[in-house]
PDB file of C-alpha atoms in Angstrom:
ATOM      1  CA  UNK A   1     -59.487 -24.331  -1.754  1.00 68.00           C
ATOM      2  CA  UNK A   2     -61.238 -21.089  -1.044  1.00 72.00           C
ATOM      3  CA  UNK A   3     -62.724 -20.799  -3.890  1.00 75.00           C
ATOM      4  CA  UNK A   4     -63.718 -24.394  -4.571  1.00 72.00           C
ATOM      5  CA  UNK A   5     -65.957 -24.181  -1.371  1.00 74.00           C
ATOM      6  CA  UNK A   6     -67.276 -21.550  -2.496  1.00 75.00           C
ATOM      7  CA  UNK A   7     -68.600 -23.346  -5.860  1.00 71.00           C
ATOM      8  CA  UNK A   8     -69.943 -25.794  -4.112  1.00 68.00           C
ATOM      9  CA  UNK A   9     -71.837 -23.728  -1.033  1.00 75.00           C
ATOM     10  CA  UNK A  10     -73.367 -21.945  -4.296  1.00 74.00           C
ATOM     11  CA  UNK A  11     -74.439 -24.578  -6.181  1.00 73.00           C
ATOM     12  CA  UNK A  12     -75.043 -27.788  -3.428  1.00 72.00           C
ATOM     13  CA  UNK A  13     -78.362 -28.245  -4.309  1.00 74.00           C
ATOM     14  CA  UNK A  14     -77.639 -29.002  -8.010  1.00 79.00           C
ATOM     15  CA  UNK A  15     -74.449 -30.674  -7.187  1.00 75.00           C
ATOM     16  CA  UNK A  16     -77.024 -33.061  -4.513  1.00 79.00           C
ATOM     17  CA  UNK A  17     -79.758 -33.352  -7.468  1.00 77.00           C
ATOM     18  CA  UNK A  18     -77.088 -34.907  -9.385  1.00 80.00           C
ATOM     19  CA  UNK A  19     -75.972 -37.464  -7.033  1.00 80.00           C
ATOM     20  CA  UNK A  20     -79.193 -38.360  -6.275  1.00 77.00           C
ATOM     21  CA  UNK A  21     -79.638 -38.925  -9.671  1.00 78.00           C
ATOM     22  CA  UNK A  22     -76.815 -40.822 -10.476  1.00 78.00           C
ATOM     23  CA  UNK A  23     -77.821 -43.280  -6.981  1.00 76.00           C
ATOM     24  CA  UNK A  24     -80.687 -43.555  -7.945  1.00 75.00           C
ATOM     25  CA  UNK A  25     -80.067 -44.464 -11.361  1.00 70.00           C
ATOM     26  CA  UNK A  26     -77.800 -47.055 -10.104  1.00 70.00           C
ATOM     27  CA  UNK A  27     -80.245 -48.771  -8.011  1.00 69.00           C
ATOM     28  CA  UNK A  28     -83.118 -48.818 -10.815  1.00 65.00           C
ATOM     29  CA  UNK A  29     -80.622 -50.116 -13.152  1.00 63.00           C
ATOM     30  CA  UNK A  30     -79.312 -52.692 -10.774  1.00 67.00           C
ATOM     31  CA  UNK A  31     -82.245 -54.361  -9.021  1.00 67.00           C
ATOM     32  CA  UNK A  32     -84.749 -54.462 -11.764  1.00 68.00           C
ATOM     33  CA  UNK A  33     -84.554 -56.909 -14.487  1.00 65.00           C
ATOM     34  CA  UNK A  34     -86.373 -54.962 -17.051  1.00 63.00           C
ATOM     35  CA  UNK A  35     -84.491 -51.626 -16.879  1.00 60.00           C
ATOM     36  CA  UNK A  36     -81.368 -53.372 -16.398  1.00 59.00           C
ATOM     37  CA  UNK A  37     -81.627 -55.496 -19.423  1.00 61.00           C
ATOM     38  CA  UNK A  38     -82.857 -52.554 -21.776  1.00 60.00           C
ATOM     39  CA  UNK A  39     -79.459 -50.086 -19.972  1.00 60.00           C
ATOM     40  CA  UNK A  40     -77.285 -53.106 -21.189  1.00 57.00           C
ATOM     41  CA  UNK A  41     -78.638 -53.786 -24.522  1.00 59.00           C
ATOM     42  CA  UNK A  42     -78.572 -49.832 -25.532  1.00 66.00           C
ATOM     43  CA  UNK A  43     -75.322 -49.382 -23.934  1.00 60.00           C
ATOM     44  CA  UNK A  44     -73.702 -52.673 -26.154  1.00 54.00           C
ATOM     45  CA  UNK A  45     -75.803 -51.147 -29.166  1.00 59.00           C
ATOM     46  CA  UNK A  46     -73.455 -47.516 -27.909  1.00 68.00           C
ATOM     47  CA  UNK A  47     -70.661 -49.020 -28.040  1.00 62.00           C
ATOM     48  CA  UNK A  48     -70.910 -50.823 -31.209  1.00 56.00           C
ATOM     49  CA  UNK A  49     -71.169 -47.841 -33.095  1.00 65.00           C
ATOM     50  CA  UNK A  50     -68.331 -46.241 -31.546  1.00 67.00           C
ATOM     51  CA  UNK A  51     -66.523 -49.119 -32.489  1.00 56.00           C
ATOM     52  CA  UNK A  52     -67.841 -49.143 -35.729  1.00 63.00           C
ATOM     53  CA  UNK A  53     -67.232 -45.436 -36.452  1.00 69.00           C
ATOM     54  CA  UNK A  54     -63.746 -45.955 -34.960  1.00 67.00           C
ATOM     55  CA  UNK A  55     -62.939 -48.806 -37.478  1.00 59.00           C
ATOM     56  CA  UNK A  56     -64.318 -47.269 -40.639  1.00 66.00           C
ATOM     57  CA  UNK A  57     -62.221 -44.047 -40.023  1.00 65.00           C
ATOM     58  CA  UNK A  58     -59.091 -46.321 -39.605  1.00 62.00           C
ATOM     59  CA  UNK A  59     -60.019 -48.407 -42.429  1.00 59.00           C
ATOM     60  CA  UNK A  60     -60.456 -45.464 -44.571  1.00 60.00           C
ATOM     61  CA  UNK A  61     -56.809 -44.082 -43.787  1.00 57.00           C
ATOM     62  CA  UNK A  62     -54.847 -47.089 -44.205  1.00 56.00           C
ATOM     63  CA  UNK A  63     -56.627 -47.689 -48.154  1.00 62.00           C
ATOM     64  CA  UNK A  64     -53.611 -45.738 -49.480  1.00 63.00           C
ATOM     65  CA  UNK A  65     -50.822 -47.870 -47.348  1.00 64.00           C
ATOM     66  CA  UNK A  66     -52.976 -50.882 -48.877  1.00 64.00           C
ATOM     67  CA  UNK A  67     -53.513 -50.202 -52.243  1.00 67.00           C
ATOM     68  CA  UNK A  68     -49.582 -49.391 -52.728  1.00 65.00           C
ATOM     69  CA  UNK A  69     -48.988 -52.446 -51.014  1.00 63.00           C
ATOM     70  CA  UNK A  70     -51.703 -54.636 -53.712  1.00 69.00           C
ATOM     71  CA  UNK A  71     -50.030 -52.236 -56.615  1.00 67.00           C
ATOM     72  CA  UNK A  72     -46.607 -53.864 -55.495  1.00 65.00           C
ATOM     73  CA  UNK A  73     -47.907 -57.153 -54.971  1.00 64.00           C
ATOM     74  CA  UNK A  74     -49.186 -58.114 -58.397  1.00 69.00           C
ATOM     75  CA  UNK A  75     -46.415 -56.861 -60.198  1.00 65.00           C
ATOM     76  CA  UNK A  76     -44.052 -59.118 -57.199  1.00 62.00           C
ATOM     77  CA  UNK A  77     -46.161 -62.340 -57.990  1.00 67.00           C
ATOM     78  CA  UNK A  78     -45.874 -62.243 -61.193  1.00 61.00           C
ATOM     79  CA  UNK A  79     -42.197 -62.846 -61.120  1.00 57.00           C
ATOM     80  CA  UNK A  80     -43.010 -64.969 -57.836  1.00 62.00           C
ATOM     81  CA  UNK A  81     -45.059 -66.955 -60.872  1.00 64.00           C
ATOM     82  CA  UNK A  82     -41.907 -66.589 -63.387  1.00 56.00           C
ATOM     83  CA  UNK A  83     -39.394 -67.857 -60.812  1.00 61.00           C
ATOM     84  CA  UNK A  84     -41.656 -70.804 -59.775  1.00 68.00           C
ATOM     85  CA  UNK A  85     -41.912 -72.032 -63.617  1.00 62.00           C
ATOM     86  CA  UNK A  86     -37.948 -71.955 -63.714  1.00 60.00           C
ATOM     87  CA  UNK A  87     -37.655 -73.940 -60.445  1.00 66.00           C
ATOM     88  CA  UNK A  88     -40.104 -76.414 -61.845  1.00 65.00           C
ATOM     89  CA  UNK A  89     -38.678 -76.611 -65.090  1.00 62.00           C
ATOM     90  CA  UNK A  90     -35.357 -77.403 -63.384  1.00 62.00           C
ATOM     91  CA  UNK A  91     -36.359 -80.299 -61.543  1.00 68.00           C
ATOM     92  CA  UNK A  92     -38.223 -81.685 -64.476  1.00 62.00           C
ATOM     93  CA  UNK A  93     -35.833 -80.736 -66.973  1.00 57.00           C
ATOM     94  CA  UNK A  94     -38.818 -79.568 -69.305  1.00 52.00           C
ATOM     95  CA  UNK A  95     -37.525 -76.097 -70.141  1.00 48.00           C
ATOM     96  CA  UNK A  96     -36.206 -74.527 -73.013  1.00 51.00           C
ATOM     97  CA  UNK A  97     -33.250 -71.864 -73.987  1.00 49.00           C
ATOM     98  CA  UNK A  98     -35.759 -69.159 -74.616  1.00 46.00           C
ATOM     99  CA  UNK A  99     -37.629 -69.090 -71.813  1.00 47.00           C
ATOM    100  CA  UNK A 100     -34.486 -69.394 -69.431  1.00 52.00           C
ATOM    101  CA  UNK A 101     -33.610 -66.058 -71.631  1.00 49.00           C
ATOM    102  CA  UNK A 102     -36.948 -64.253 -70.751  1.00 47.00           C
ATOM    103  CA  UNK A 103     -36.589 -64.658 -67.083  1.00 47.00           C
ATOM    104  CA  UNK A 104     -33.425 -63.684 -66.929  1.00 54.00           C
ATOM    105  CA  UNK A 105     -34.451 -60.847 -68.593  1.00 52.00           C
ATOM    106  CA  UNK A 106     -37.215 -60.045 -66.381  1.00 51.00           C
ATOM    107  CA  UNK A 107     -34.234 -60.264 -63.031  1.00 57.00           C
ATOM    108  CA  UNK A 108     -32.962 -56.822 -64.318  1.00 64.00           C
ATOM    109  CA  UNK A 109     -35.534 -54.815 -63.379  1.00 70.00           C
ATOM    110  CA  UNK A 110     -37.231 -53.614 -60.256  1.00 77.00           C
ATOM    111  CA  UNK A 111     -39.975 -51.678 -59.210  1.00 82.00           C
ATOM    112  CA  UNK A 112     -40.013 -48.061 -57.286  1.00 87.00           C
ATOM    113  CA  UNK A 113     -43.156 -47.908 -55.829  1.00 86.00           C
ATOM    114  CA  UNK A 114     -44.682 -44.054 -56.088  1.00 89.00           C
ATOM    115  CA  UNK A 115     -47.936 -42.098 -55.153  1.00 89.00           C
ATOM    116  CA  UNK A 116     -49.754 -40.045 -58.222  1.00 90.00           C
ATOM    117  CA  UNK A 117     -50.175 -36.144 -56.697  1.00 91.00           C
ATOM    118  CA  UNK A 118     -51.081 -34.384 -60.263  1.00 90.00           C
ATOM    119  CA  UNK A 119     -53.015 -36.085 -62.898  1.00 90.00           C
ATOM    120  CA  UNK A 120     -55.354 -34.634 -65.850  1.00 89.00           C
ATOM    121  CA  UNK A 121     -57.098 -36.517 -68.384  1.00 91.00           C
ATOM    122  CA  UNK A 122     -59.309 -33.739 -70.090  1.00 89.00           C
ATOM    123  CA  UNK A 123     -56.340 -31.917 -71.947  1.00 90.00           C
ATOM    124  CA  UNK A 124     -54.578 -33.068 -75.140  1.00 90.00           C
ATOM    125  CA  UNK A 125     -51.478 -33.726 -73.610  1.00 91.00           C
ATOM    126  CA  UNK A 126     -51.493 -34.568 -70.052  1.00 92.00           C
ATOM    127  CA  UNK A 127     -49.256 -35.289 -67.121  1.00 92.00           C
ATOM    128  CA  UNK A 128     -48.786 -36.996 -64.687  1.00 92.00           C
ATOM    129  CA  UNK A 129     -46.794 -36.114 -61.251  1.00 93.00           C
ATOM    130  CA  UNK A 130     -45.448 -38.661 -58.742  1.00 92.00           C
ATOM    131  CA  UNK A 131     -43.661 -38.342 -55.579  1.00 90.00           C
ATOM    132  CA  UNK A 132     -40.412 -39.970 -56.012  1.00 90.00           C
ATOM    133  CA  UNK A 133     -37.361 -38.757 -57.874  1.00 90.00           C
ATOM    134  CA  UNK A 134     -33.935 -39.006 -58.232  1.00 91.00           C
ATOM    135  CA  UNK A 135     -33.198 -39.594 -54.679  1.00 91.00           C
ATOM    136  CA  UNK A 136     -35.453 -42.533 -54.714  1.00 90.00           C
ATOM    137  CA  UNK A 137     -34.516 -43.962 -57.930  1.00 89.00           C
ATOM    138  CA  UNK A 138     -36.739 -42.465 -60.149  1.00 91.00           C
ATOM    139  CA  UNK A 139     -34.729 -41.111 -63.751  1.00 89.00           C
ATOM    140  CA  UNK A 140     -35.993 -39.896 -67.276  1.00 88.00           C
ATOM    141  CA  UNK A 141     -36.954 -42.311 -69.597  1.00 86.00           C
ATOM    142  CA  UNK A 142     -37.946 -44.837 -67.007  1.00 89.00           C
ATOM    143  CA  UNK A 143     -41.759 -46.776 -67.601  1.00 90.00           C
ATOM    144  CA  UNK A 144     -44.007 -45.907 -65.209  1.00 92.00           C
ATOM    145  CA  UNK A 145     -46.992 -48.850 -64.818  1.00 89.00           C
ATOM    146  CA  UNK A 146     -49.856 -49.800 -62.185  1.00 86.00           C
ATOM    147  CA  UNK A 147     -51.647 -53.195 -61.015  1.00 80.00           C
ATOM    148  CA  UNK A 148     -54.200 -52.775 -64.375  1.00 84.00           C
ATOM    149  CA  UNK A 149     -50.821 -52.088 -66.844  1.00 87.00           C
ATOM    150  CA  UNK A 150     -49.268 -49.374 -68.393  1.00 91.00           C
ATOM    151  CA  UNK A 151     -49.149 -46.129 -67.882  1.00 92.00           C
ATOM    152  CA  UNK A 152     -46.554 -44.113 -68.973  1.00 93.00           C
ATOM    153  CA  UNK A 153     -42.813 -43.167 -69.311  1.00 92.00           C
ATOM    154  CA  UNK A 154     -41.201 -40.470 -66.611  1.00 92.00           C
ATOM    155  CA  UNK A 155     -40.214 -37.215 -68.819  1.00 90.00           C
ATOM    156  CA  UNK A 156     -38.387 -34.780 -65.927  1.00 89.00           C
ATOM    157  CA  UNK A 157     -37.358 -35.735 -62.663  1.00 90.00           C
ATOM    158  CA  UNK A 158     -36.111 -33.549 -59.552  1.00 90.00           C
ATOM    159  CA  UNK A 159     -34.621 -35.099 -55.992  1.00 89.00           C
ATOM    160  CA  UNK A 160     -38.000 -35.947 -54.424  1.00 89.00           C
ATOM    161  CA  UNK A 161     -40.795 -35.372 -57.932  1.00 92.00           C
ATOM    162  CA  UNK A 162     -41.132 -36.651 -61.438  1.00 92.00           C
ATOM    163  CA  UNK A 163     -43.493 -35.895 -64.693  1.00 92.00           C
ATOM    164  CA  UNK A 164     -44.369 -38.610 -66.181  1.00 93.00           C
ATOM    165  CA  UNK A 165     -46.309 -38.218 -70.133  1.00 93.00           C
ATOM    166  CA  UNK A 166     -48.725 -40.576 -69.609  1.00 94.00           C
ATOM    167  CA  UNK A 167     -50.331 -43.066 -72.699  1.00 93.00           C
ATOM    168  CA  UNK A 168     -52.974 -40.285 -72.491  1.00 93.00           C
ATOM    169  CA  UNK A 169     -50.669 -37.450 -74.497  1.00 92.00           C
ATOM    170  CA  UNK A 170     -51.332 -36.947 -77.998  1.00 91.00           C
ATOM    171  CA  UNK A 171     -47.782 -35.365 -78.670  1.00 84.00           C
ATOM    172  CA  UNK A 172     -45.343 -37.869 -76.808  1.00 78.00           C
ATOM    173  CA  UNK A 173     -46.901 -40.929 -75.628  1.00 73.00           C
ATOM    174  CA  UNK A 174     -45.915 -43.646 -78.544  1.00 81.00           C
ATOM    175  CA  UNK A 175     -45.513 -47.022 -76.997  1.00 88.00           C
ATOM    176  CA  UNK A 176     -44.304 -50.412 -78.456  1.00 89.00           C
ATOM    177  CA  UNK A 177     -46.858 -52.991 -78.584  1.00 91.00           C
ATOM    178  CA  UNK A 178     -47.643 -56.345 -79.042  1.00 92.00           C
ATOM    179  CA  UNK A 179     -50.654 -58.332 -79.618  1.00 91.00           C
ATOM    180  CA  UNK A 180     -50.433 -61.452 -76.884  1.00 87.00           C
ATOM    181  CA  UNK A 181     -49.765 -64.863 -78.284  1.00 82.00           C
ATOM    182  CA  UNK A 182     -49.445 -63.598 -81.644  1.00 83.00           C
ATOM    183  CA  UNK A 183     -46.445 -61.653 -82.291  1.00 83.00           C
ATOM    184  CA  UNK A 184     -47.517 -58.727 -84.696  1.00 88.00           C
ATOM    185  CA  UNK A 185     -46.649 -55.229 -83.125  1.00 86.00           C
ATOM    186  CA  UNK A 186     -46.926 -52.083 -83.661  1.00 90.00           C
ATOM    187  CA  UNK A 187     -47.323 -48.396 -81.608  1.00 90.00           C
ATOM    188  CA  UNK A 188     -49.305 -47.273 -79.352  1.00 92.00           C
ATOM    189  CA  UNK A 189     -51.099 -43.788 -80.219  1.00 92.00           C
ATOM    190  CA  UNK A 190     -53.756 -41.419 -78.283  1.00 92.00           C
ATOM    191  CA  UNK A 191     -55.835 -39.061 -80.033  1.00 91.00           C
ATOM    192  CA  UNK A 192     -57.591 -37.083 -77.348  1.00 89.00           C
ATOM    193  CA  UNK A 193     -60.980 -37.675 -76.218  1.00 89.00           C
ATOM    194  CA  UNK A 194     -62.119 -40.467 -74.515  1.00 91.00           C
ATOM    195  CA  UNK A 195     -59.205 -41.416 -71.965  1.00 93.00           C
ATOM    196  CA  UNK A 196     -60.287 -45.114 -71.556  1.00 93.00           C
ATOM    197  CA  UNK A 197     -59.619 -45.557 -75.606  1.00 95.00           C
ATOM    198  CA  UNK A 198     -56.410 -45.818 -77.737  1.00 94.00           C
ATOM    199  CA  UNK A 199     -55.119 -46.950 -80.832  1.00 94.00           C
ATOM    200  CA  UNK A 200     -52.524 -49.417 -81.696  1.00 92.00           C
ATOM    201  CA  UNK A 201     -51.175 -48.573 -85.063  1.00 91.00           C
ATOM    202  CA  UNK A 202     -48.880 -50.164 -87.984  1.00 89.00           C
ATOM    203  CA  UNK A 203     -50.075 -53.788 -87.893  1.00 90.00           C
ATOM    204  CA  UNK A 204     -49.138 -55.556 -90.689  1.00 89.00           C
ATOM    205  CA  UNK A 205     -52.556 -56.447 -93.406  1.00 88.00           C
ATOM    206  CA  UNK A 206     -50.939 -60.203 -92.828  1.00 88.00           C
ATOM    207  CA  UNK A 207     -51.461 -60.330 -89.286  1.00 88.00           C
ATOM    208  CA  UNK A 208     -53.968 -62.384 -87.240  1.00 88.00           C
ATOM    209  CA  UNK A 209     -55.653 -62.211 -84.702  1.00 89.00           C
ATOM    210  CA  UNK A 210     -59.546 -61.284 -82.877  1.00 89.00           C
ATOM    211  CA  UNK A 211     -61.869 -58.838 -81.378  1.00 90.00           C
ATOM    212  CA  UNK A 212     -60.800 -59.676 -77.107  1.00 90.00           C
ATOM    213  CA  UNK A 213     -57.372 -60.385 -77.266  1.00 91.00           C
ATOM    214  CA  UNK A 214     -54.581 -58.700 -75.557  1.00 90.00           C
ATOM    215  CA  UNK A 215     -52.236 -56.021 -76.095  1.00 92.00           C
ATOM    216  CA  UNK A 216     -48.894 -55.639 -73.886  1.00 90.00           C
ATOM    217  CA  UNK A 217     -45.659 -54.306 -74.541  1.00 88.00           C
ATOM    218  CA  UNK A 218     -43.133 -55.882 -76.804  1.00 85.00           C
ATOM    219  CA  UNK A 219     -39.812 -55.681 -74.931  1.00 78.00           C
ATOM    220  CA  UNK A 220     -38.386 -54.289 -78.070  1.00 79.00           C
ATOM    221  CA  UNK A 221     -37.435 -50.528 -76.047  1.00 74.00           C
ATOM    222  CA  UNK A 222     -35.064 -49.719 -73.092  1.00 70.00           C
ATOM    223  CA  UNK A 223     -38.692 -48.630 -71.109  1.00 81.00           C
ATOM    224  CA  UNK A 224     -41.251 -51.638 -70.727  1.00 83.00           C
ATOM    225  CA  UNK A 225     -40.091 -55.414 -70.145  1.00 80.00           C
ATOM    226  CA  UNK A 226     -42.315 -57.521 -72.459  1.00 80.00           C
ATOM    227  CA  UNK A 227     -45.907 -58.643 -70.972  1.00 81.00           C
ATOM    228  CA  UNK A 228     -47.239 -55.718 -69.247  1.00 85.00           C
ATOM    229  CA  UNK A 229     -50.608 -55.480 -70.168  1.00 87.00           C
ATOM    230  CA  UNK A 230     -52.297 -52.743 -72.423  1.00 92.00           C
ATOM    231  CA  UNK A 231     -56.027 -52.593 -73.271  1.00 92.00           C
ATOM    232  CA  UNK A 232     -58.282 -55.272 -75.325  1.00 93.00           C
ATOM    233  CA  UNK A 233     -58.771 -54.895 -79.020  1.00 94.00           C
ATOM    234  CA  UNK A 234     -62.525 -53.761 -78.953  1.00 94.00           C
ATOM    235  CA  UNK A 235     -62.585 -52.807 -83.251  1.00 93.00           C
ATOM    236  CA  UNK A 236     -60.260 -52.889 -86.093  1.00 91.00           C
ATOM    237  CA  UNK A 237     -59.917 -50.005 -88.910  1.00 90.00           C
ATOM    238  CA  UNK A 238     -57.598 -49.523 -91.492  1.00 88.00           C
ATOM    239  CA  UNK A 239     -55.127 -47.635 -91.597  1.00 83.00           C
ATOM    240  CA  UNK A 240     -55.359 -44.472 -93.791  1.00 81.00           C
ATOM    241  CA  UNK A 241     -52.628 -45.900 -96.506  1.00 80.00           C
ATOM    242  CA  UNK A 242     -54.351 -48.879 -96.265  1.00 79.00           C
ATOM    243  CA  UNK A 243     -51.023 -50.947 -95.841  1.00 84.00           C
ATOM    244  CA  UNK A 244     -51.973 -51.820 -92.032  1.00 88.00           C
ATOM    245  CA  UNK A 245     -54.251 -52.113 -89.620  1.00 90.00           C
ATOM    246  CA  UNK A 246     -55.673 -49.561 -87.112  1.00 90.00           C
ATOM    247  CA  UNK A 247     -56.503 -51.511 -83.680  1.00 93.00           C
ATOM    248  CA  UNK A 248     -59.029 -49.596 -81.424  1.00 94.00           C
ATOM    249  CA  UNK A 249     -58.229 -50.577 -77.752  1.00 94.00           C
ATOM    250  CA  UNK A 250     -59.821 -50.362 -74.782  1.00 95.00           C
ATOM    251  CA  UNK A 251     -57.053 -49.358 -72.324  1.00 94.00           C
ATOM    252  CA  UNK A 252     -56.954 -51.766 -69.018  1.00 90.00           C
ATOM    253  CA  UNK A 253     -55.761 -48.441 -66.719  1.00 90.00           C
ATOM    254  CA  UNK A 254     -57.976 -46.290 -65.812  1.00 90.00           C
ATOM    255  CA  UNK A 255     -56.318 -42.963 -65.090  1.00 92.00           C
ATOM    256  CA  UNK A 256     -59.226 -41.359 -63.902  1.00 89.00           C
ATOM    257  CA  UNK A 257     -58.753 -42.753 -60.565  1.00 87.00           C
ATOM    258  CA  UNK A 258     -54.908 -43.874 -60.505  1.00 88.00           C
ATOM    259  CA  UNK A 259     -53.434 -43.018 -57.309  1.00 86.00           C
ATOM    260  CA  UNK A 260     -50.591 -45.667 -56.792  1.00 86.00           C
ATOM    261  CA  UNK A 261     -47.706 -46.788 -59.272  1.00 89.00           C
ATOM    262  CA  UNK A 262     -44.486 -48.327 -60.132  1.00 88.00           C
ATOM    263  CA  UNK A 263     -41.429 -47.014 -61.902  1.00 90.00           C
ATOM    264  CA  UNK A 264     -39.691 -49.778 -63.571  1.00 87.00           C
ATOM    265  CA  UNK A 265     -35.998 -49.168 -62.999  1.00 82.00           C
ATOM    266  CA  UNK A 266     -34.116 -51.236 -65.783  1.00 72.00           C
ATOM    267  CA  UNK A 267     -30.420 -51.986 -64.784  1.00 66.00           C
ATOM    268  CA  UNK A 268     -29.488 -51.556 -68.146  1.00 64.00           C
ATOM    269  CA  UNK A 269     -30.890 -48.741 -69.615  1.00 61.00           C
ATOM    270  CA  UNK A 270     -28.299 -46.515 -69.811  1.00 58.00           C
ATOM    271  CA  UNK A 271     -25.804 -48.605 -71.517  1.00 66.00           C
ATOM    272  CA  UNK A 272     -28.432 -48.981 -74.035  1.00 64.00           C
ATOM    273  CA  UNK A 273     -29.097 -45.775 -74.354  1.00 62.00           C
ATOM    274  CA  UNK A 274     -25.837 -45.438 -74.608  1.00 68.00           C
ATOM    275  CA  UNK A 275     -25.283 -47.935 -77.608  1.00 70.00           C
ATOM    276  CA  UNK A 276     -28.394 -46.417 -79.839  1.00 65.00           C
ATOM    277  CA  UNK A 277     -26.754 -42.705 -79.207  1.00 68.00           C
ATOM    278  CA  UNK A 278     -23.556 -43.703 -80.472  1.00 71.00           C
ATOM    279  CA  UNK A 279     -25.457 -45.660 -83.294  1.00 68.00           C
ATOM    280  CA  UNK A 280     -27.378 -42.149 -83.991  1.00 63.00           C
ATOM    281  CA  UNK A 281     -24.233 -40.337 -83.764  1.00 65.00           C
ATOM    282  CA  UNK A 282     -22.176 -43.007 -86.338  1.00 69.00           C
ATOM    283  CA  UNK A 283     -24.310 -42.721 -88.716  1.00 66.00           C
ATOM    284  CA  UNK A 284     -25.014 -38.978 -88.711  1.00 61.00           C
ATOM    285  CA  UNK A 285     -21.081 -38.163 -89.318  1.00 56.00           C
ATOM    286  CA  UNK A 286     -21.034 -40.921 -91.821  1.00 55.00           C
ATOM    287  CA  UNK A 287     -19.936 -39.229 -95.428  1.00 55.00           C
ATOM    288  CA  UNK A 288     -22.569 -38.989 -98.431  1.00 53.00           C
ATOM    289  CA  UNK A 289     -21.485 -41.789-100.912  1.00 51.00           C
TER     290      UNK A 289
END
């Protein structure tokens, strides 16, 4: 207390110069039109940019939360879509064996949503690091995709990290492929450089098709279900037998800024796996005829 009245017996005369200011502040404010109008107009126009500074810095923390929610999302409405056609087709009856097949097909898997921490996309063969592993799901060999398409296939994983090879690897990444609505396939191959370009290879000289349509994955591996999308044929070549064609493609991912994903968990995976080692294994101790 002491020492509080002495702070203030020191400095009264400022301490006084303030109140007076503040008073009379108050009554200039108050009981003139003009001054009050232009204190409340600059104090809303304060406050609005406090506000507005406030929202933009929670907007810009929350874009992650968001865009793994959208990343989920699209892959989530496109079964919505899928289950919606076999509930229609159902009550109308107009359905057929096959596509009953395909969505049943599509039930097996779900999605492990994960956060990219590592990426590179100047180097030949680049990877790719997410944070979830084998205590969230995550194992070798499982496709890896975002809300543009592919992106590649998980090649180590530990309890809480995985590597994933990317489509951007020249020595690993080899993909199967087909063109949309017209059935050819072949493999997708990178050959370093650009990393928004690939190549499908191994399409048959019979096949056709058109500069714009789509490549997605064929379904035909234990990774990818079919219909996840690829890239756009943007130029054909031939191959360098000449027995097939060469499709340039532009890829629809862009892993120059990919920050959220989805592991595709496949519930059956590793009895297929499985099945083509013991295939493998059969015919390796088979005995030269």
């Amino acid at each position: 207390m002491r020492n509080l009245l002495a702070f203030v017996t020191k400095y009264y005369h400022w301490l006084m110069l303030l109140l007076l200011e503040v008073v009379s502040g108050v009554l200039l404010f108050q009981y003139n039109s003009y001054q009050g109008s232009v204190w409340f107009s600059t104090a809303n126009a304060l406050t609005g940019k406090v506000y507005q500074a406030d929202a933009s810095v929670r907007n810009f923390f929350s874009l992650t939360r968001a865009n793994e929610e959208l990343t989920l999302r699209n892959f989530y409405l496109e079964r919505q879509v899928n289950q919606l056609r076999r509930l229609y087709a159902e009550l109308t009856r107009d359905t057929t064996i096959q596509e009953r097949q395909e969505l049943e097909f599509l039930n097996q898997y779900q999605l492990i949503n994960a956060n990219v921490v590592a990426n590179t996309v100047d180097k030949a063969n680049n990877l790719i690091t997410i944070d979830k592993g084998r205590a969230d799901g995550v194992e070798k060999d499982m496709g890896v995709a975002c809300g543009n398409g592919v992106v590649g296939v998980v090649y180590l994983a530990s309890a809480h990290y995985a590597v994933v090879i990317p489509v951007l690897n020249v020595a690993s990444s080899r993909i199967s492929c087909v063109i949309r609505g017209r059935g050819y396939f072949g493999y997708l191959q990178w050959y370093g450089g650009d990393p928004t370009v690939a190549y499908v290879e191994d399409i048959p000289r019979h096949a056709r098709f058109k500069r714009g349509d789509w490549i997605e994955t064929s379904g035909y591996s234990a990774i990818f279900p079919p219909g996840v999308l690829v890239g756009k044929i943007t130029n054909v070549y031939n191959s360098t037998d000449g027995l097939s064609y060469r499709l340039k493609i532009k890829l629809s991912t862009d892993f120059a800024c990919l920050r959220d994903v989805c592991v595709i968990n496949d519930k059956s995976i590793a009895e297929r796996l499985r099945l083509m080692e013991q295939v493998k294994d059969s015919i390796t101790m088979a005995p030269p005829k």
